[in-house]
Structure formats: C-alpha cells, structure tokens
Coordinates of C-alpha atoms in Angstrom, one line a residue:
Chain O
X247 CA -9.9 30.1 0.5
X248 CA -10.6 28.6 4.0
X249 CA -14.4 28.4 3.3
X250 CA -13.4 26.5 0.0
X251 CA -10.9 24.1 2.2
X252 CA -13.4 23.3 4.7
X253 CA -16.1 22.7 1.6
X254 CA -13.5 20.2 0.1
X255 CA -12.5 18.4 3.5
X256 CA -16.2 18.1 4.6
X257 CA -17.6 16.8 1.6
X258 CA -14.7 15.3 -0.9
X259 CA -12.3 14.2 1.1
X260 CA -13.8 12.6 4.3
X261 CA -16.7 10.9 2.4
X262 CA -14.1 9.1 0.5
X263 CA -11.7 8.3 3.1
X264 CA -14.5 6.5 5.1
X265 CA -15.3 4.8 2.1
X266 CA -11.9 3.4 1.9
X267 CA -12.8 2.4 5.5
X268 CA -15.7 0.3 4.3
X269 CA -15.5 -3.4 5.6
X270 CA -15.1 -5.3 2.2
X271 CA -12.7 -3.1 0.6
X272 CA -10.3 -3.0 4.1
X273 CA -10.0 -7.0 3.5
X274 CA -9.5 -6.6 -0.2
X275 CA -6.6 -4.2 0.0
X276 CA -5.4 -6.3 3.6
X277 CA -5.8 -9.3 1.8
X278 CA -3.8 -8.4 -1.2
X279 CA -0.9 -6.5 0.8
X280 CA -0.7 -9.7 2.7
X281 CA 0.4 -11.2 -0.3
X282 CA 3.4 -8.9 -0.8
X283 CA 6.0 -10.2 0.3
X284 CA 5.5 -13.1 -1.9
X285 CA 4.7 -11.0 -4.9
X286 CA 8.5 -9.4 -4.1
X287 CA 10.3 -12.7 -3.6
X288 CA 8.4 -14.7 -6.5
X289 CA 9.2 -11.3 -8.8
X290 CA 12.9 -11.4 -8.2
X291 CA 13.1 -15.2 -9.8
X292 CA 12.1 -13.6 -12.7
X293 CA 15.4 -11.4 -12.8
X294 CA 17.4 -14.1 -12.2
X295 CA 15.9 -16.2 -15.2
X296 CA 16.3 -13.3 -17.0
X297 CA 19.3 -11.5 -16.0
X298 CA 20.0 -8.0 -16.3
X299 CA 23.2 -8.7 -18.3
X300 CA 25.1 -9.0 -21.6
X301 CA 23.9 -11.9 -23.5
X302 CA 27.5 -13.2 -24.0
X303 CA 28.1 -14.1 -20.6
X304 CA 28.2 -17.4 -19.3
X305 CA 25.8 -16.5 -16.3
X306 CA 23.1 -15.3 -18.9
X307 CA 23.4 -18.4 -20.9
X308 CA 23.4 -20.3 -18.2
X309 CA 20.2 -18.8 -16.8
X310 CA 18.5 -18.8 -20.3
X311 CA 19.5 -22.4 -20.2
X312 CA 17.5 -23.5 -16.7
X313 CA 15.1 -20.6 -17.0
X314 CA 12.4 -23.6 -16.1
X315 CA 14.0 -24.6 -13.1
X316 CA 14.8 -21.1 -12.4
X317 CA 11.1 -20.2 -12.8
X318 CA 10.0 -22.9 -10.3
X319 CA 9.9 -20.6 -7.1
X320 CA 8.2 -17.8 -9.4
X321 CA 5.4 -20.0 -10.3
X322 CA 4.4 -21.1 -6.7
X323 CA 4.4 -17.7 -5.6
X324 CA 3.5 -14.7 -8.0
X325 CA 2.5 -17.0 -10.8
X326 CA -0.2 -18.3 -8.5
X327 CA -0.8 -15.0 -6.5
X328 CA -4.9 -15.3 -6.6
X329 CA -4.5 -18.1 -4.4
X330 CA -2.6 -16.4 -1.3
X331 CA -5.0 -13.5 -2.4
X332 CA -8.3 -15.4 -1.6
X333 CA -6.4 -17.0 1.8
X334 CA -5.7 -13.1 3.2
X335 CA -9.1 -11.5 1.9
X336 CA -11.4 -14.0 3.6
X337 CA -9.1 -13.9 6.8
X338 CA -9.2 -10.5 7.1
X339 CA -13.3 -10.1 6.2
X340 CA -13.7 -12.9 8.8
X341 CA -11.7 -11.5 11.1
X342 CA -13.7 -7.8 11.1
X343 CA -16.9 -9.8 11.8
X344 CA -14.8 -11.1 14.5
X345 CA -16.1 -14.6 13.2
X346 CA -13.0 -17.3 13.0
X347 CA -10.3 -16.0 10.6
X348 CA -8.5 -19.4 10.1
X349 CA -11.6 -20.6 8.7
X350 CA -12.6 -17.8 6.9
X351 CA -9.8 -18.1 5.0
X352 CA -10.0 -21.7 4.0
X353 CA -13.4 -21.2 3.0
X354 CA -12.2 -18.3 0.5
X355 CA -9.2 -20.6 -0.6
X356 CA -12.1 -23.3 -1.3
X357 CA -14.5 -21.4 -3.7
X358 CA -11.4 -20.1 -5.3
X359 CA -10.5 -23.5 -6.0
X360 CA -13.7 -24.4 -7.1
X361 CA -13.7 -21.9 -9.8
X362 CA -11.4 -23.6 -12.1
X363 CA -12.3 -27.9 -13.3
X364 CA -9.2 -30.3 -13.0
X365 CA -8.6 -31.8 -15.8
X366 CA -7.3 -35.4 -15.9
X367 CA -3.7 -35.9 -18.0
X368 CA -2.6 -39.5 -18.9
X369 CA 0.7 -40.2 -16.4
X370 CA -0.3 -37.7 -13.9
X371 CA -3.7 -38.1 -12.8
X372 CA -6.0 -34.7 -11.8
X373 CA -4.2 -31.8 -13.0
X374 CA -5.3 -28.2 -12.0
X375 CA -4.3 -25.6 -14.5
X376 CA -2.8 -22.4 -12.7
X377 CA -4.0 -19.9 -15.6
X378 CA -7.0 -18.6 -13.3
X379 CA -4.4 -18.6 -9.9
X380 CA -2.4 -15.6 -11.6
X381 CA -3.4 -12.1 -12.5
X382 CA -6.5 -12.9 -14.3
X383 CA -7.9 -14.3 -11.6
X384 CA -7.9 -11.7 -9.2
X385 CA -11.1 -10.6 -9.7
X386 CA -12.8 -13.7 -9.1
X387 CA -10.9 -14.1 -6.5
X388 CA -12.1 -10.8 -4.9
X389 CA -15.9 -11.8 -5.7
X390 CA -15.9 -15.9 -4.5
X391 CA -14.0 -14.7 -1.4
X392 CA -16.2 -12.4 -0.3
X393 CA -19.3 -14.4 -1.3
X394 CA -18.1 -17.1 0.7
X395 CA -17.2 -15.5 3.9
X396 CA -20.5 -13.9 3.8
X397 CA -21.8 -16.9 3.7
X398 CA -20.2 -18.3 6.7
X399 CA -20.5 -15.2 8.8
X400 CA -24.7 -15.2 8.1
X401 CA -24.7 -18.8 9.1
X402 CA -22.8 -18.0 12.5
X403 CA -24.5 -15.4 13.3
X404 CA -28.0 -17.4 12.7
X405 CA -26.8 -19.9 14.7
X406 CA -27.0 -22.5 11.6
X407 CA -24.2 -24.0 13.1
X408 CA -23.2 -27.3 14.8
X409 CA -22.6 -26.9 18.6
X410 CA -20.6 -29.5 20.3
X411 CA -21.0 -29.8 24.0
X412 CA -18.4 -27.1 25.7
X413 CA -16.3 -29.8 27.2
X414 CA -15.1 -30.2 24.1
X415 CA -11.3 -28.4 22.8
X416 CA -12.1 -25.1 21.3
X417 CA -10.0 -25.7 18.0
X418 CA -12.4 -28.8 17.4
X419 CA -15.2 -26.7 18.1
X420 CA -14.5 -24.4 15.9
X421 CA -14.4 -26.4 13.0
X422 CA -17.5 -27.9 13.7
X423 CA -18.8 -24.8 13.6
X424 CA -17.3 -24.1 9.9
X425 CA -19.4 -27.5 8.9
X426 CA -22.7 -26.0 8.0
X427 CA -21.5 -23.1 5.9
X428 CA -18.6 -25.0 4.4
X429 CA -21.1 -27.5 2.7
X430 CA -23.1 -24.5 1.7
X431 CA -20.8 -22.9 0.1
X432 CA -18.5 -25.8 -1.7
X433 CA -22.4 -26.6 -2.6
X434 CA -23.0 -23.7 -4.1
X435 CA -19.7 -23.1 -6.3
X436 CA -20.2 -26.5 -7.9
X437 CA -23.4 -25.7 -8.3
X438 CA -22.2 -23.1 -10.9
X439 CA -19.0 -24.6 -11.9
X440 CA -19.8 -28.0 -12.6
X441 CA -23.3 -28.6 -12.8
X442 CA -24.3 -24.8 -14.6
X443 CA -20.9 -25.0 -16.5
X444 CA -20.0 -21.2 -15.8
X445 CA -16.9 -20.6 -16.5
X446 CA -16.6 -17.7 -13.7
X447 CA -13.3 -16.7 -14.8
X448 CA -14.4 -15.9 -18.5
X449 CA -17.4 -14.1 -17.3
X450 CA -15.6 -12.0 -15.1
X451 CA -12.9 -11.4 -17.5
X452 CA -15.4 -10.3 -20.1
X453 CA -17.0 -8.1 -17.4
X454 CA -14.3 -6.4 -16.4
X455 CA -12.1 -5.7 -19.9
X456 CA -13.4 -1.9 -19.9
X457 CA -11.8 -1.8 -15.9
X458 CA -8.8 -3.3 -16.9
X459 CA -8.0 -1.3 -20.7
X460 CA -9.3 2.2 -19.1
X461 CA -6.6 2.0 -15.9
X462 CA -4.2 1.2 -18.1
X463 CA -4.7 4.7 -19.6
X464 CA -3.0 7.8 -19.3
X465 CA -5.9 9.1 -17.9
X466 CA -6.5 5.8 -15.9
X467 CA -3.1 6.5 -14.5
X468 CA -3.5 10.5 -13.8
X469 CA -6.7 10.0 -12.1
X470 CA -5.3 7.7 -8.8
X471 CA -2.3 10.1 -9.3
X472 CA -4.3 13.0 -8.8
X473 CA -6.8 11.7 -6.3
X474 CA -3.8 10.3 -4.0
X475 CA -2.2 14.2 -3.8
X476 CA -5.2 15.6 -3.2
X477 CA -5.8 13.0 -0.6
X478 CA -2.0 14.2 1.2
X479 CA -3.1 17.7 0.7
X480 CA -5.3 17.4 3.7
X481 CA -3.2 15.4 5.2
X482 CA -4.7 11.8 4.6
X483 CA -2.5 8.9 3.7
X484 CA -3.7 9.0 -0.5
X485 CA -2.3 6.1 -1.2
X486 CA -4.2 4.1 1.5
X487 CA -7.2 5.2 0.3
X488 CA -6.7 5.5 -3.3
X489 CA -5.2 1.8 -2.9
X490 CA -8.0 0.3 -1.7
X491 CA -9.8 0.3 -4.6
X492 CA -7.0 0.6 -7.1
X493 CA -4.6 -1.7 -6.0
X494 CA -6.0 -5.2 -7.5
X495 CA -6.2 -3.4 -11.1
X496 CA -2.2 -2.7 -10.4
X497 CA -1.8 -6.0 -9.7
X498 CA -3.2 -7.5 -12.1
X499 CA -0.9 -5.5 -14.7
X500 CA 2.1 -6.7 -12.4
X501 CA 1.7 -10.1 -12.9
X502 CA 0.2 -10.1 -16.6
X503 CA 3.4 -8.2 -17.5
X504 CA 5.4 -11.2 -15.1
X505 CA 3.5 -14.1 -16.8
X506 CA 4.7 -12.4 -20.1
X507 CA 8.3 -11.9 -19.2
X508 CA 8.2 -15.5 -17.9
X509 CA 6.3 -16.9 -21.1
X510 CA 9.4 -15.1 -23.2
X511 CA 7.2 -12.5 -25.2
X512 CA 8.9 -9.3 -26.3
X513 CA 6.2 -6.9 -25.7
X514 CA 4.9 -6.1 -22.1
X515 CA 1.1 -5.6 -22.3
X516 CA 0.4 -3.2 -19.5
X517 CA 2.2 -0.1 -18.9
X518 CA 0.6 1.1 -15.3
X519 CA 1.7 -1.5 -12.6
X520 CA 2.1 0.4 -9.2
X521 CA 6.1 -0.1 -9.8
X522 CA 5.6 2.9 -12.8
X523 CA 4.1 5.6 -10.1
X524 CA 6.6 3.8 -7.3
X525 CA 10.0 4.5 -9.1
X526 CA 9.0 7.1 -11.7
X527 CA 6.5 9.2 -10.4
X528 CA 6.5 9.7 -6.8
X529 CA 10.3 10.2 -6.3
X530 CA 10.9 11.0 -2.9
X531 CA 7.7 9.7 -1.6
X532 CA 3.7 11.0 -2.9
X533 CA 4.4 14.3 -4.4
X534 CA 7.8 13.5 -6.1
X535 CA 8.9 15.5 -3.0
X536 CA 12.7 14.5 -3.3
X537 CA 13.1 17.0 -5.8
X538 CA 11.7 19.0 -3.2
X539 CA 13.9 18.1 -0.3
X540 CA 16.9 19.0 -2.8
X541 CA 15.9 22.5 -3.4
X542 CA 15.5 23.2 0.9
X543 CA 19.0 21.5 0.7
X544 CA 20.8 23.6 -1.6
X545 CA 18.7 27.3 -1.7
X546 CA 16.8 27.3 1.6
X547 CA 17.4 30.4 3.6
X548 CA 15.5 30.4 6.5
X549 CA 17.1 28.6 9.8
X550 CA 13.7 26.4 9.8
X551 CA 13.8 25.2 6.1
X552 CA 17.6 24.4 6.6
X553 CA 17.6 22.2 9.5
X554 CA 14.1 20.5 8.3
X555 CA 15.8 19.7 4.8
X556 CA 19.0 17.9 6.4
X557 CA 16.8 15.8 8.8
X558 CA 14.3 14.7 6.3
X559 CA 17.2 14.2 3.4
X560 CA 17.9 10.5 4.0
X561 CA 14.2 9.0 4.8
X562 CA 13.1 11.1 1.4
X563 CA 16.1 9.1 -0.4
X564 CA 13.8 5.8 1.2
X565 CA 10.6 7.4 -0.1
X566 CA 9.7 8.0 3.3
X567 CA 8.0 11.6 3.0
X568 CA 5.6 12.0 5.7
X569 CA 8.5 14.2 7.9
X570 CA 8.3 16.2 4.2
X571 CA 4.3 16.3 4.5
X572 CA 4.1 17.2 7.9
X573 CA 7.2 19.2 8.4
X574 CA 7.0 21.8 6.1
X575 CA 4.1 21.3 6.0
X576 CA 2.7 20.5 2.3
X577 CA -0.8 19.9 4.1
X578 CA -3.6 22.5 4.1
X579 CA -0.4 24.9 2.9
X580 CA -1.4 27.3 -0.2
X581 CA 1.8 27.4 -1.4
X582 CA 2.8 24.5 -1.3
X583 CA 0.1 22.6 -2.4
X584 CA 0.1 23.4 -6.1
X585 CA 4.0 21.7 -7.0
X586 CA 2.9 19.1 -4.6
X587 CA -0.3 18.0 -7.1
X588 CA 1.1 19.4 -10.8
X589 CA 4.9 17.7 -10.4
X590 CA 3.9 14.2 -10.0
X591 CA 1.4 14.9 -12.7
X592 CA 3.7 15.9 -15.1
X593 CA 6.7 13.6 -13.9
X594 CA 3.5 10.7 -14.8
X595 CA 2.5 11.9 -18.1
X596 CA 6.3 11.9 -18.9
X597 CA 6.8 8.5 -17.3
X598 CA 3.7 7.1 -19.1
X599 CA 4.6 8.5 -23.0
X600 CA 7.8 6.9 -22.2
X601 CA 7.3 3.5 -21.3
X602 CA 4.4 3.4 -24.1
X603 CA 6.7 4.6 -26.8
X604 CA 9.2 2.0 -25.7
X605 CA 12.1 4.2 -24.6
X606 CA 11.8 2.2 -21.3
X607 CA 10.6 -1.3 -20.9
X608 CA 7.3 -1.4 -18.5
X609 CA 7.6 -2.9 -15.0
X610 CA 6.9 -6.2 -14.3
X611 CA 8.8 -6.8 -10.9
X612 CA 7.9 -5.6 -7.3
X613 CA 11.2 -4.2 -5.6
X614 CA 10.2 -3.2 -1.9
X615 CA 9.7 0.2 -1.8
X616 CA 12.0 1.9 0.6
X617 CA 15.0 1.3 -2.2
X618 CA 16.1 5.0 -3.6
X619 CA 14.7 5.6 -6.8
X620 CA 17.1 4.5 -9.4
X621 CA 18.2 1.2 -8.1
X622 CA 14.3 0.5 -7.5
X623 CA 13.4 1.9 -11.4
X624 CA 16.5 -0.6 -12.3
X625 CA 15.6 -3.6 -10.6
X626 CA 11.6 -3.2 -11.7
X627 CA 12.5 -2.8 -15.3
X628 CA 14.4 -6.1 -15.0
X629 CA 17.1 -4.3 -15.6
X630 CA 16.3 -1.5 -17.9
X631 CA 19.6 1.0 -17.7
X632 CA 16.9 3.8 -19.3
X633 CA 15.1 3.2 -16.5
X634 CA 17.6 5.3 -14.4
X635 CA 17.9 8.2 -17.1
X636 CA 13.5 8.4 -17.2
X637 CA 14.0 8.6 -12.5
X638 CA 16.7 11.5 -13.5
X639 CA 14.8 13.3 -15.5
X640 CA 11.8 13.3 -13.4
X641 CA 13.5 14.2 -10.9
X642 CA 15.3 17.3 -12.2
X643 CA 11.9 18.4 -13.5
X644 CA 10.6 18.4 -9.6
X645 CA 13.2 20.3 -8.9
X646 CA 12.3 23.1 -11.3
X647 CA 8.6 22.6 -10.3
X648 CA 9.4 23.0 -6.6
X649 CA 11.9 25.7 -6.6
X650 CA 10.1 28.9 -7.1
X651 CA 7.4 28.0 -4.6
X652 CA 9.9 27.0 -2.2
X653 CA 11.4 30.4 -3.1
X654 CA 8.2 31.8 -2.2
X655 CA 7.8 29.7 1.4
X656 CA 10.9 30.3 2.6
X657 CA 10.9 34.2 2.3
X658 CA 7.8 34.1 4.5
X659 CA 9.4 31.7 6.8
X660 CA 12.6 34.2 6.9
X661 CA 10.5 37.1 7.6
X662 CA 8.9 35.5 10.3
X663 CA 12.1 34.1 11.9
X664 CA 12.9 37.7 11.8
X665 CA 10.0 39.2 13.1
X666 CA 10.9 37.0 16.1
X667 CA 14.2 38.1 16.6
X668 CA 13.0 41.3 16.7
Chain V
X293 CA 8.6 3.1 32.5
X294 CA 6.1 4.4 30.1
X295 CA 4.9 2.0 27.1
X296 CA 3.8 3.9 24.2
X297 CA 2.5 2.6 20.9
X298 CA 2.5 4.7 18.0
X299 CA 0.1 3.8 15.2
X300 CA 0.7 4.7 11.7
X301 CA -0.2 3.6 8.1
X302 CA 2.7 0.5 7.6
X303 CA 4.6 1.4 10.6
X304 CA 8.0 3.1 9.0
X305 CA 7.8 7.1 9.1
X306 CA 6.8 7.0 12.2
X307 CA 10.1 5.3 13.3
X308 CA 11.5 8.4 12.3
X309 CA 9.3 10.4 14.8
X310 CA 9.3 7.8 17.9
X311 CA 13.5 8.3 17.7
X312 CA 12.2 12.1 18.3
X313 CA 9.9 11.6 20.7
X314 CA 12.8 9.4 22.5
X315 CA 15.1 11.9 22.7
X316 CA 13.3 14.7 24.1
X317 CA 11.9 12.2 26.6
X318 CA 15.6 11.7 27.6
X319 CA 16.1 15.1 28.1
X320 CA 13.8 15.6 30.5
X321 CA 14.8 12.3 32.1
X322 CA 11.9 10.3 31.0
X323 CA 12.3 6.5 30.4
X324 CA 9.8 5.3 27.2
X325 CA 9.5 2.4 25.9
X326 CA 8.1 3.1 22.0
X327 CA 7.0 1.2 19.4
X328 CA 5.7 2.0 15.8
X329 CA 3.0 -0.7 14.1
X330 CA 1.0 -0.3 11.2
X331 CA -2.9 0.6 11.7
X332 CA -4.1 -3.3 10.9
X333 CA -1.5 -4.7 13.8
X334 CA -3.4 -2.3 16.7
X335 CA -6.1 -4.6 17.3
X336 CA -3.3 -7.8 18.3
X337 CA -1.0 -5.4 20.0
X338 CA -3.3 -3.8 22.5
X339 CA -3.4 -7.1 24.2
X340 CA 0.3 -6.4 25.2
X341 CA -0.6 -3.8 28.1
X342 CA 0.0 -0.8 26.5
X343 CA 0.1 2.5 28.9
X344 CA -0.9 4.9 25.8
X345 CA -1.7 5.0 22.0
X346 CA -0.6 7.7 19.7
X347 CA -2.0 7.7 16.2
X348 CA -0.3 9.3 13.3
X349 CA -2.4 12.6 11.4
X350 CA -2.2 10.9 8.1
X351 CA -4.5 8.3 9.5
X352 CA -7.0 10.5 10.8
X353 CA -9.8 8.7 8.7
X354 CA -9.3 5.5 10.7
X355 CA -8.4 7.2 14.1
X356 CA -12.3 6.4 15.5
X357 CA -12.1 2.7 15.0
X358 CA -8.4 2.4 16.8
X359 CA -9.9 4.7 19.4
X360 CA -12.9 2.1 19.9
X361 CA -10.3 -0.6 19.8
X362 CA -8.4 1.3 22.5
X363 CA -11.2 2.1 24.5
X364 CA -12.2 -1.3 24.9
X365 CA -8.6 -2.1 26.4
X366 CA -8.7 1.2 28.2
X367 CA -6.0 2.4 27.4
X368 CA -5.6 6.4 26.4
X369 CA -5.4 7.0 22.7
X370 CA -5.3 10.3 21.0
X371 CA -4.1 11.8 17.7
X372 CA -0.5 13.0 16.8
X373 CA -1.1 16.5 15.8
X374 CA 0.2 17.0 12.4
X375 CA 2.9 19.9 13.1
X376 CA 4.6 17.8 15.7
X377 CA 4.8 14.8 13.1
X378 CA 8.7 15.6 11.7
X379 CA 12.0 15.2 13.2
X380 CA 11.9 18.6 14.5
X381 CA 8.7 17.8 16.2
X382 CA 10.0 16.6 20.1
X383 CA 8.5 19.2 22.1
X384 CA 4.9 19.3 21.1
X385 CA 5.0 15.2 20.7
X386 CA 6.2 15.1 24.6
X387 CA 3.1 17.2 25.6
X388 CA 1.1 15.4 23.9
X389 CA 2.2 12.5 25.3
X390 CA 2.1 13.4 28.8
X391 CA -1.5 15.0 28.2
X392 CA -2.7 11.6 27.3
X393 CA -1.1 9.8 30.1
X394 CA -2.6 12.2 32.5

C-alpha cells in the first residue's frame, strides 16, 4: 500500500501539479480568476431582471418590464467577460517574465480587440459587436493574449526596444519601450483580421466544438471531479490544479447559459458550469465532506473526532474544508480516502442526470462560494426552489457514504485514545 | 513583535489556522502579528518586511517558487506541516514557527 502511494505521488500526482505550475497556464487561470468578481456582480443583474418570484407580482412585472435597463450593468461586465479576461492573462504572463505588467496587459486587450471588425451603423458611427467579448470568445482570448505578450516579452528581452536617455520619468520610459512590440503586434493581428479576412473567432470556435460538447459530458464532468479528489488525497489543493486547465471550459458554459437567460430562451444549453460541482457536488468543501462533518457531529466517539467535528462544523457550512482535510486527516488516510473520492462521484452523477432531465434548471449565475449550500444552489439556479431539494439529497447521501468508514476511524482513534490512558 | 505571513491557496482556511496559531502564541505570552494571503499576493507582500513565511501543505506544489521568492527577501519560509493544519493544530504550528525564526 505505501509502495503503491509513493508510486502514485512520485509519478501522477507531482508531474501534474508542476504542470499546473507551468507559466502560461498560471496566467490563464490568474487571469480568469481576476475576472471574478465581476463575473459575480454582472451575474447577479441577471437575477434581478429575472426575479426569483411569482409572476403576478408587481416587482416581477416590473422587472420583466425594464429587463433592458436592468441588463445594462450585466452586459458591461459578464456579457463582455473575454475583455477583462485578456487585461488579467497578459498582466499576469507579463508580470512572470517580470517584463511591465501594465503594458502587457494593454497589449492582450489590443489583439483581443483586433479580433473582431467594427462595423459602421447609420446614426452611430463604428460599432463593435460584443458577440466575440462573451463566452465564445474565451478561447481566442486565451490564444491572442498569450501570442501577444510573447511577443512583447521576446522584443524586451532582444533589446528591440526604444531607449530613451535615463533622465527621462520611468512611466514615460516604459512606454517607449512598449512602442516596438506594440506596432508588431497590432501589425500582425490586422494582418490576419483585416487584410487575410480570418475570422479567428469562427476558426477557433470550430476547433474547439469537440472541447466544449465533451466537458459538458457526464464523463467530462466525472473526470475533473475525480482528478480534483485524487489531487486532495495527497494533500494537494485539486481544485487549483484541476482549475487551471478546466476553468475557461466552465466559464465558458457560465456565460453561454447567462447570454441565454439574458437573450430570454427557455432552455439552458450547458449543464457543467463550475456553480453545478460548487453547490451540488462538493457540499462542504472538495469531497462533499459536510456530510462528513455531520456524521463526527452526531456518532463520533472518540474525544479527538468530537472536539475536531464542533471546531470544523461552521467553516464546513462555508465550504471551507481544508481543517476537514488536514484534521482528520482525509490525506494519505486508507480509510478515509475511499468516501472521500466515490461520494462526490455519486452526489455528481446524481446532480448531473438531474439537471439534464430538467428536474432542476442548470446554473447560469456565479454566487461567491463561501455561501452554505442551499442558499448558494438557490441563488445559481436563479432561483430554482428544486435546487435546494437536489443540495438535500446529496447531502444525505454523503452522509450514508461517510458513516460506516467514519465508524471504522473512529474505533481506531478510540482504541488508541485508550491505549494512552492506559 | 513577530510578523508572520501565512501563505495559502486564496487566503481563507488558513484564517482559521492563524486564529490557532494566535492563541497558543498568547498562551505562552508571545505577541504575533499574522496575516493570511493567497499564494499569487506573496510576491507583493514580501516587500512589507516580513520576519517569517509559513506556507500552507495543500500548496506544497508551489512551495519552491514562494521559497525562491522568500529567499531573495531573506526572509525564513518553511512549510506548514499538514497535521498541524486544523483548529486543533496550535502546538505543533508554534514550534514550527519558532524553528523558523531561529
């Protein structure tokens, strides 16, 4: 067992850990966390346009009425989220070259732009449509900004820069440093924009249809599950790793599903947002381990198990669960480790069948995630009262999963307490 | 007056354990001053004279670059070991503590 622990640590889960740590993906998954907050704020303008309330009321008419207006704040943030993407990938990728982050954003912001052709409208002049800013443009996004900061950081450190004498300020410095690979690359993206035509956005969306319908898949949604338990098993943050690379396809479902709430469709067209593992998966924290945290609440018997369950009782109710992780601990423990992988498993392929047989609408808003479970499955839904009954049920099915191991821990803890005493 | 800053993945569970490490320091009649970041804030907040930095286990994979970032700063920097990393944890997190500072 420890040879077969050791195998796994040395050669599954630290390769992929440092690969998490690779440069490029660190500023993707930076650069699209940066965004957050704005993701959450834009998100909740989508509940009040749509309120989570009988339709006879006059604040839902009302609503309904000035859902436009309403809208407004929505569209400037999550509607147009590949924009503040591109803005925090190239800052952070400039910034690990330790090359000038301001800059290395702009220049990200710039091919973004550069992407998409204004068109001109009679009355209003150049008009840029926002279709590419949203979800589907993400991965462009992730590609241009990249590209671009490359760019910039090969030009700087060639010195194919423009040096002004150092009496000059260092913030005008510094932009005439940008000079050189600015025109190269704002060169370069209309190169294939306007005068190539490309339309990088279809390309890439073209490319990456296989990505996009396969995550959305129960399997596509029991593999990051899977991987992220594993992960905590040794005691490695999963979903930091598993993030880095999954997190723009869970975006991009977020704000497809958003787009479509705001458009007024009926149907929802991705099921796996991060919101789904968020509220009805991991309960408690990676691992579902609220249900966990109830069971060394109510049947614990060793003095250990008792006083850990009532300190870790309200962070798990926040889905704070590393106290849980570390405490008990789930890592590198035999026991322990099994409910820890197969009940988030189960509580997704439950989760999953549900929302894709419609007994509870898909997510489509970001609720920050230190809410307790039901209020954050509620609000996510955009209201869905099912929503509450699927974070119920999960739960009490970790807390049939847990129990007998528990059982099983806690006698060895007991005999040991004993054994001391002795 | 000892400034400690304790690194983990977004900067919340270890909140839990730096009110740990707090108390125990109390008891043994130990000022601290603690604070808990997330592990892409390190690089900014080692410019603010730091006498130690803990890391958090579940972090582990990213412990050698803040321990570069550290080192350039000089400033101690060693890993939180996992067992001490609950509320329950004060004892070991003080030694470890005071081992680093050393």
């Amino acid at each position: 067992m420890g040879k077969f622990i050791d195998f796994l640590e040395k050669r599954v889960s630290n390769p992929m850990a440092r690969l998490a740590e690779q440069r490029h993906l660190l500023a993707v998954r930076d650069g699209v966390v940066s965004s957050l907050p704005f993701i959450i704020v834009g998100s909740f303008f989508l509940i009040i346009a749509f309120p989570p309330l009988p339709e006879s009321w006059g604040i839902t008419q009302w609503a309904t009425e000035n859902a436009d207006q309403i809208l407004i704040p929505y569209r400037m943030t999550m509607f147009i989220m590949s924009l503040y993407v591109a803005f925090g990938i190239g800052y952070n990728l400039a910034q690990s070259y330790k090359v000038d982050p301001l800059s290395g954003g702009q220049i990200a912001v710039a091919s973004l732009l550069l992407t998409i052709t204004p068109s001109v409208v009679e009355e209003l002049g150049f008009v840029l449509p926002m279709q590419y800013l949203g979800g589907s443009g993400l991965f462009v996004t992730i590609i241009v900004s990249i590209l671009s900061v490359e760019i910039f950081r090969i030009c700087k450190q060639r010195n194919i820069t423009i040096r002004l004498p150092e009496a000059v300020p260092a913030s005008v410095s510094r932009s005439f440093e940008a000079l050189i690979p600015v025109a190269i690359v704002i060169m370069l993206m209309t190169l294939i924009t306007i005068i190539m035509g490309v339309n990088l956005h279809a390309l890439v969306e073209k490319l990456t249809v296989p990505l996009v319908t396969a995550g959305d898949s129960l399997f596509g949604v029991l593999v990051p599950v899977f991987l992220i338990t594993f992960f905590w098993s040794f005691g490695i943050h999963g979903v930091s790793v598993v993030g880095s690379v999954a997190r723009p396809l869970w975006e991009t479902y977020l704000l497809k599903n958003g787009e479509a709430v705001a458009s007024g469709a009926s149907e929802l067209p991705h099921i796996a947002p991060e919101p789904l593992y968020q509220w009805f998966i991991w309960i408690g924290g990676s691992g579902a381990t609220l249900g966990l945290v109830i069971v060394m609440l109510i049947f614990a018997r060793s003095k250990y198990l008792k006083s850990l369950g009532r300190t870790v009782a309200v962070p798990s109710i926040f889905n704070i669960n590393e106290p849980v992780i570390f405490g008990l601990p789930i890592v590198l423990n035999p026991i322990l480790v099994i409910p820890f992988i197969i009940t988030p498993i189960i509580t997704a392929v439950i989760a999953y069948l549900a929302t894709s047989v419609g007994l509870v609408s898909p997510t489509f808003i970001k609720a920050p995630w230190t809410l307790p479970a039901p209020i954050g499955a509620y609000l996510a839904t955009g209201g869905d009262w099912r929503s509450i009954i699927l974070v119920l049920v999960n739960l009490a099915i970790s807390v049939v999963i847990y129990l007998p191991f528990l059982r099983i821990y806690d006698k060895k803890m007991l005999a040991m307490e004993q054994n001391e005493e002795q | 007056m000892t400034k400690v800053l304790f690194v983990c993945s977004g900067g919340m569970s270890s909140a839990i354990v730096v009110n740990t490490l707090k108390k125990e320091a109390e008891k043994h009649g130990q000022a601290l001053e603690v604070k808990a970041i997330g592990s892409s804030e390190v690089a900014a907040e080692l410019e603010n004279n730091w006498d130690v930095v803990m890391v958090a286990p579940q972090i582990k994979h990213r412990f050698d670059n803040i321990k570069k970032e550290a080192d350039a700063h000089g400033v101690p920097c060693g890993p939180i070991p996992p067992q001490a990393y609950t509320p329950l944890g004060g004892p070991t997190l003080l030694k470890t503590l005071q081992e680093l500072v050393k």
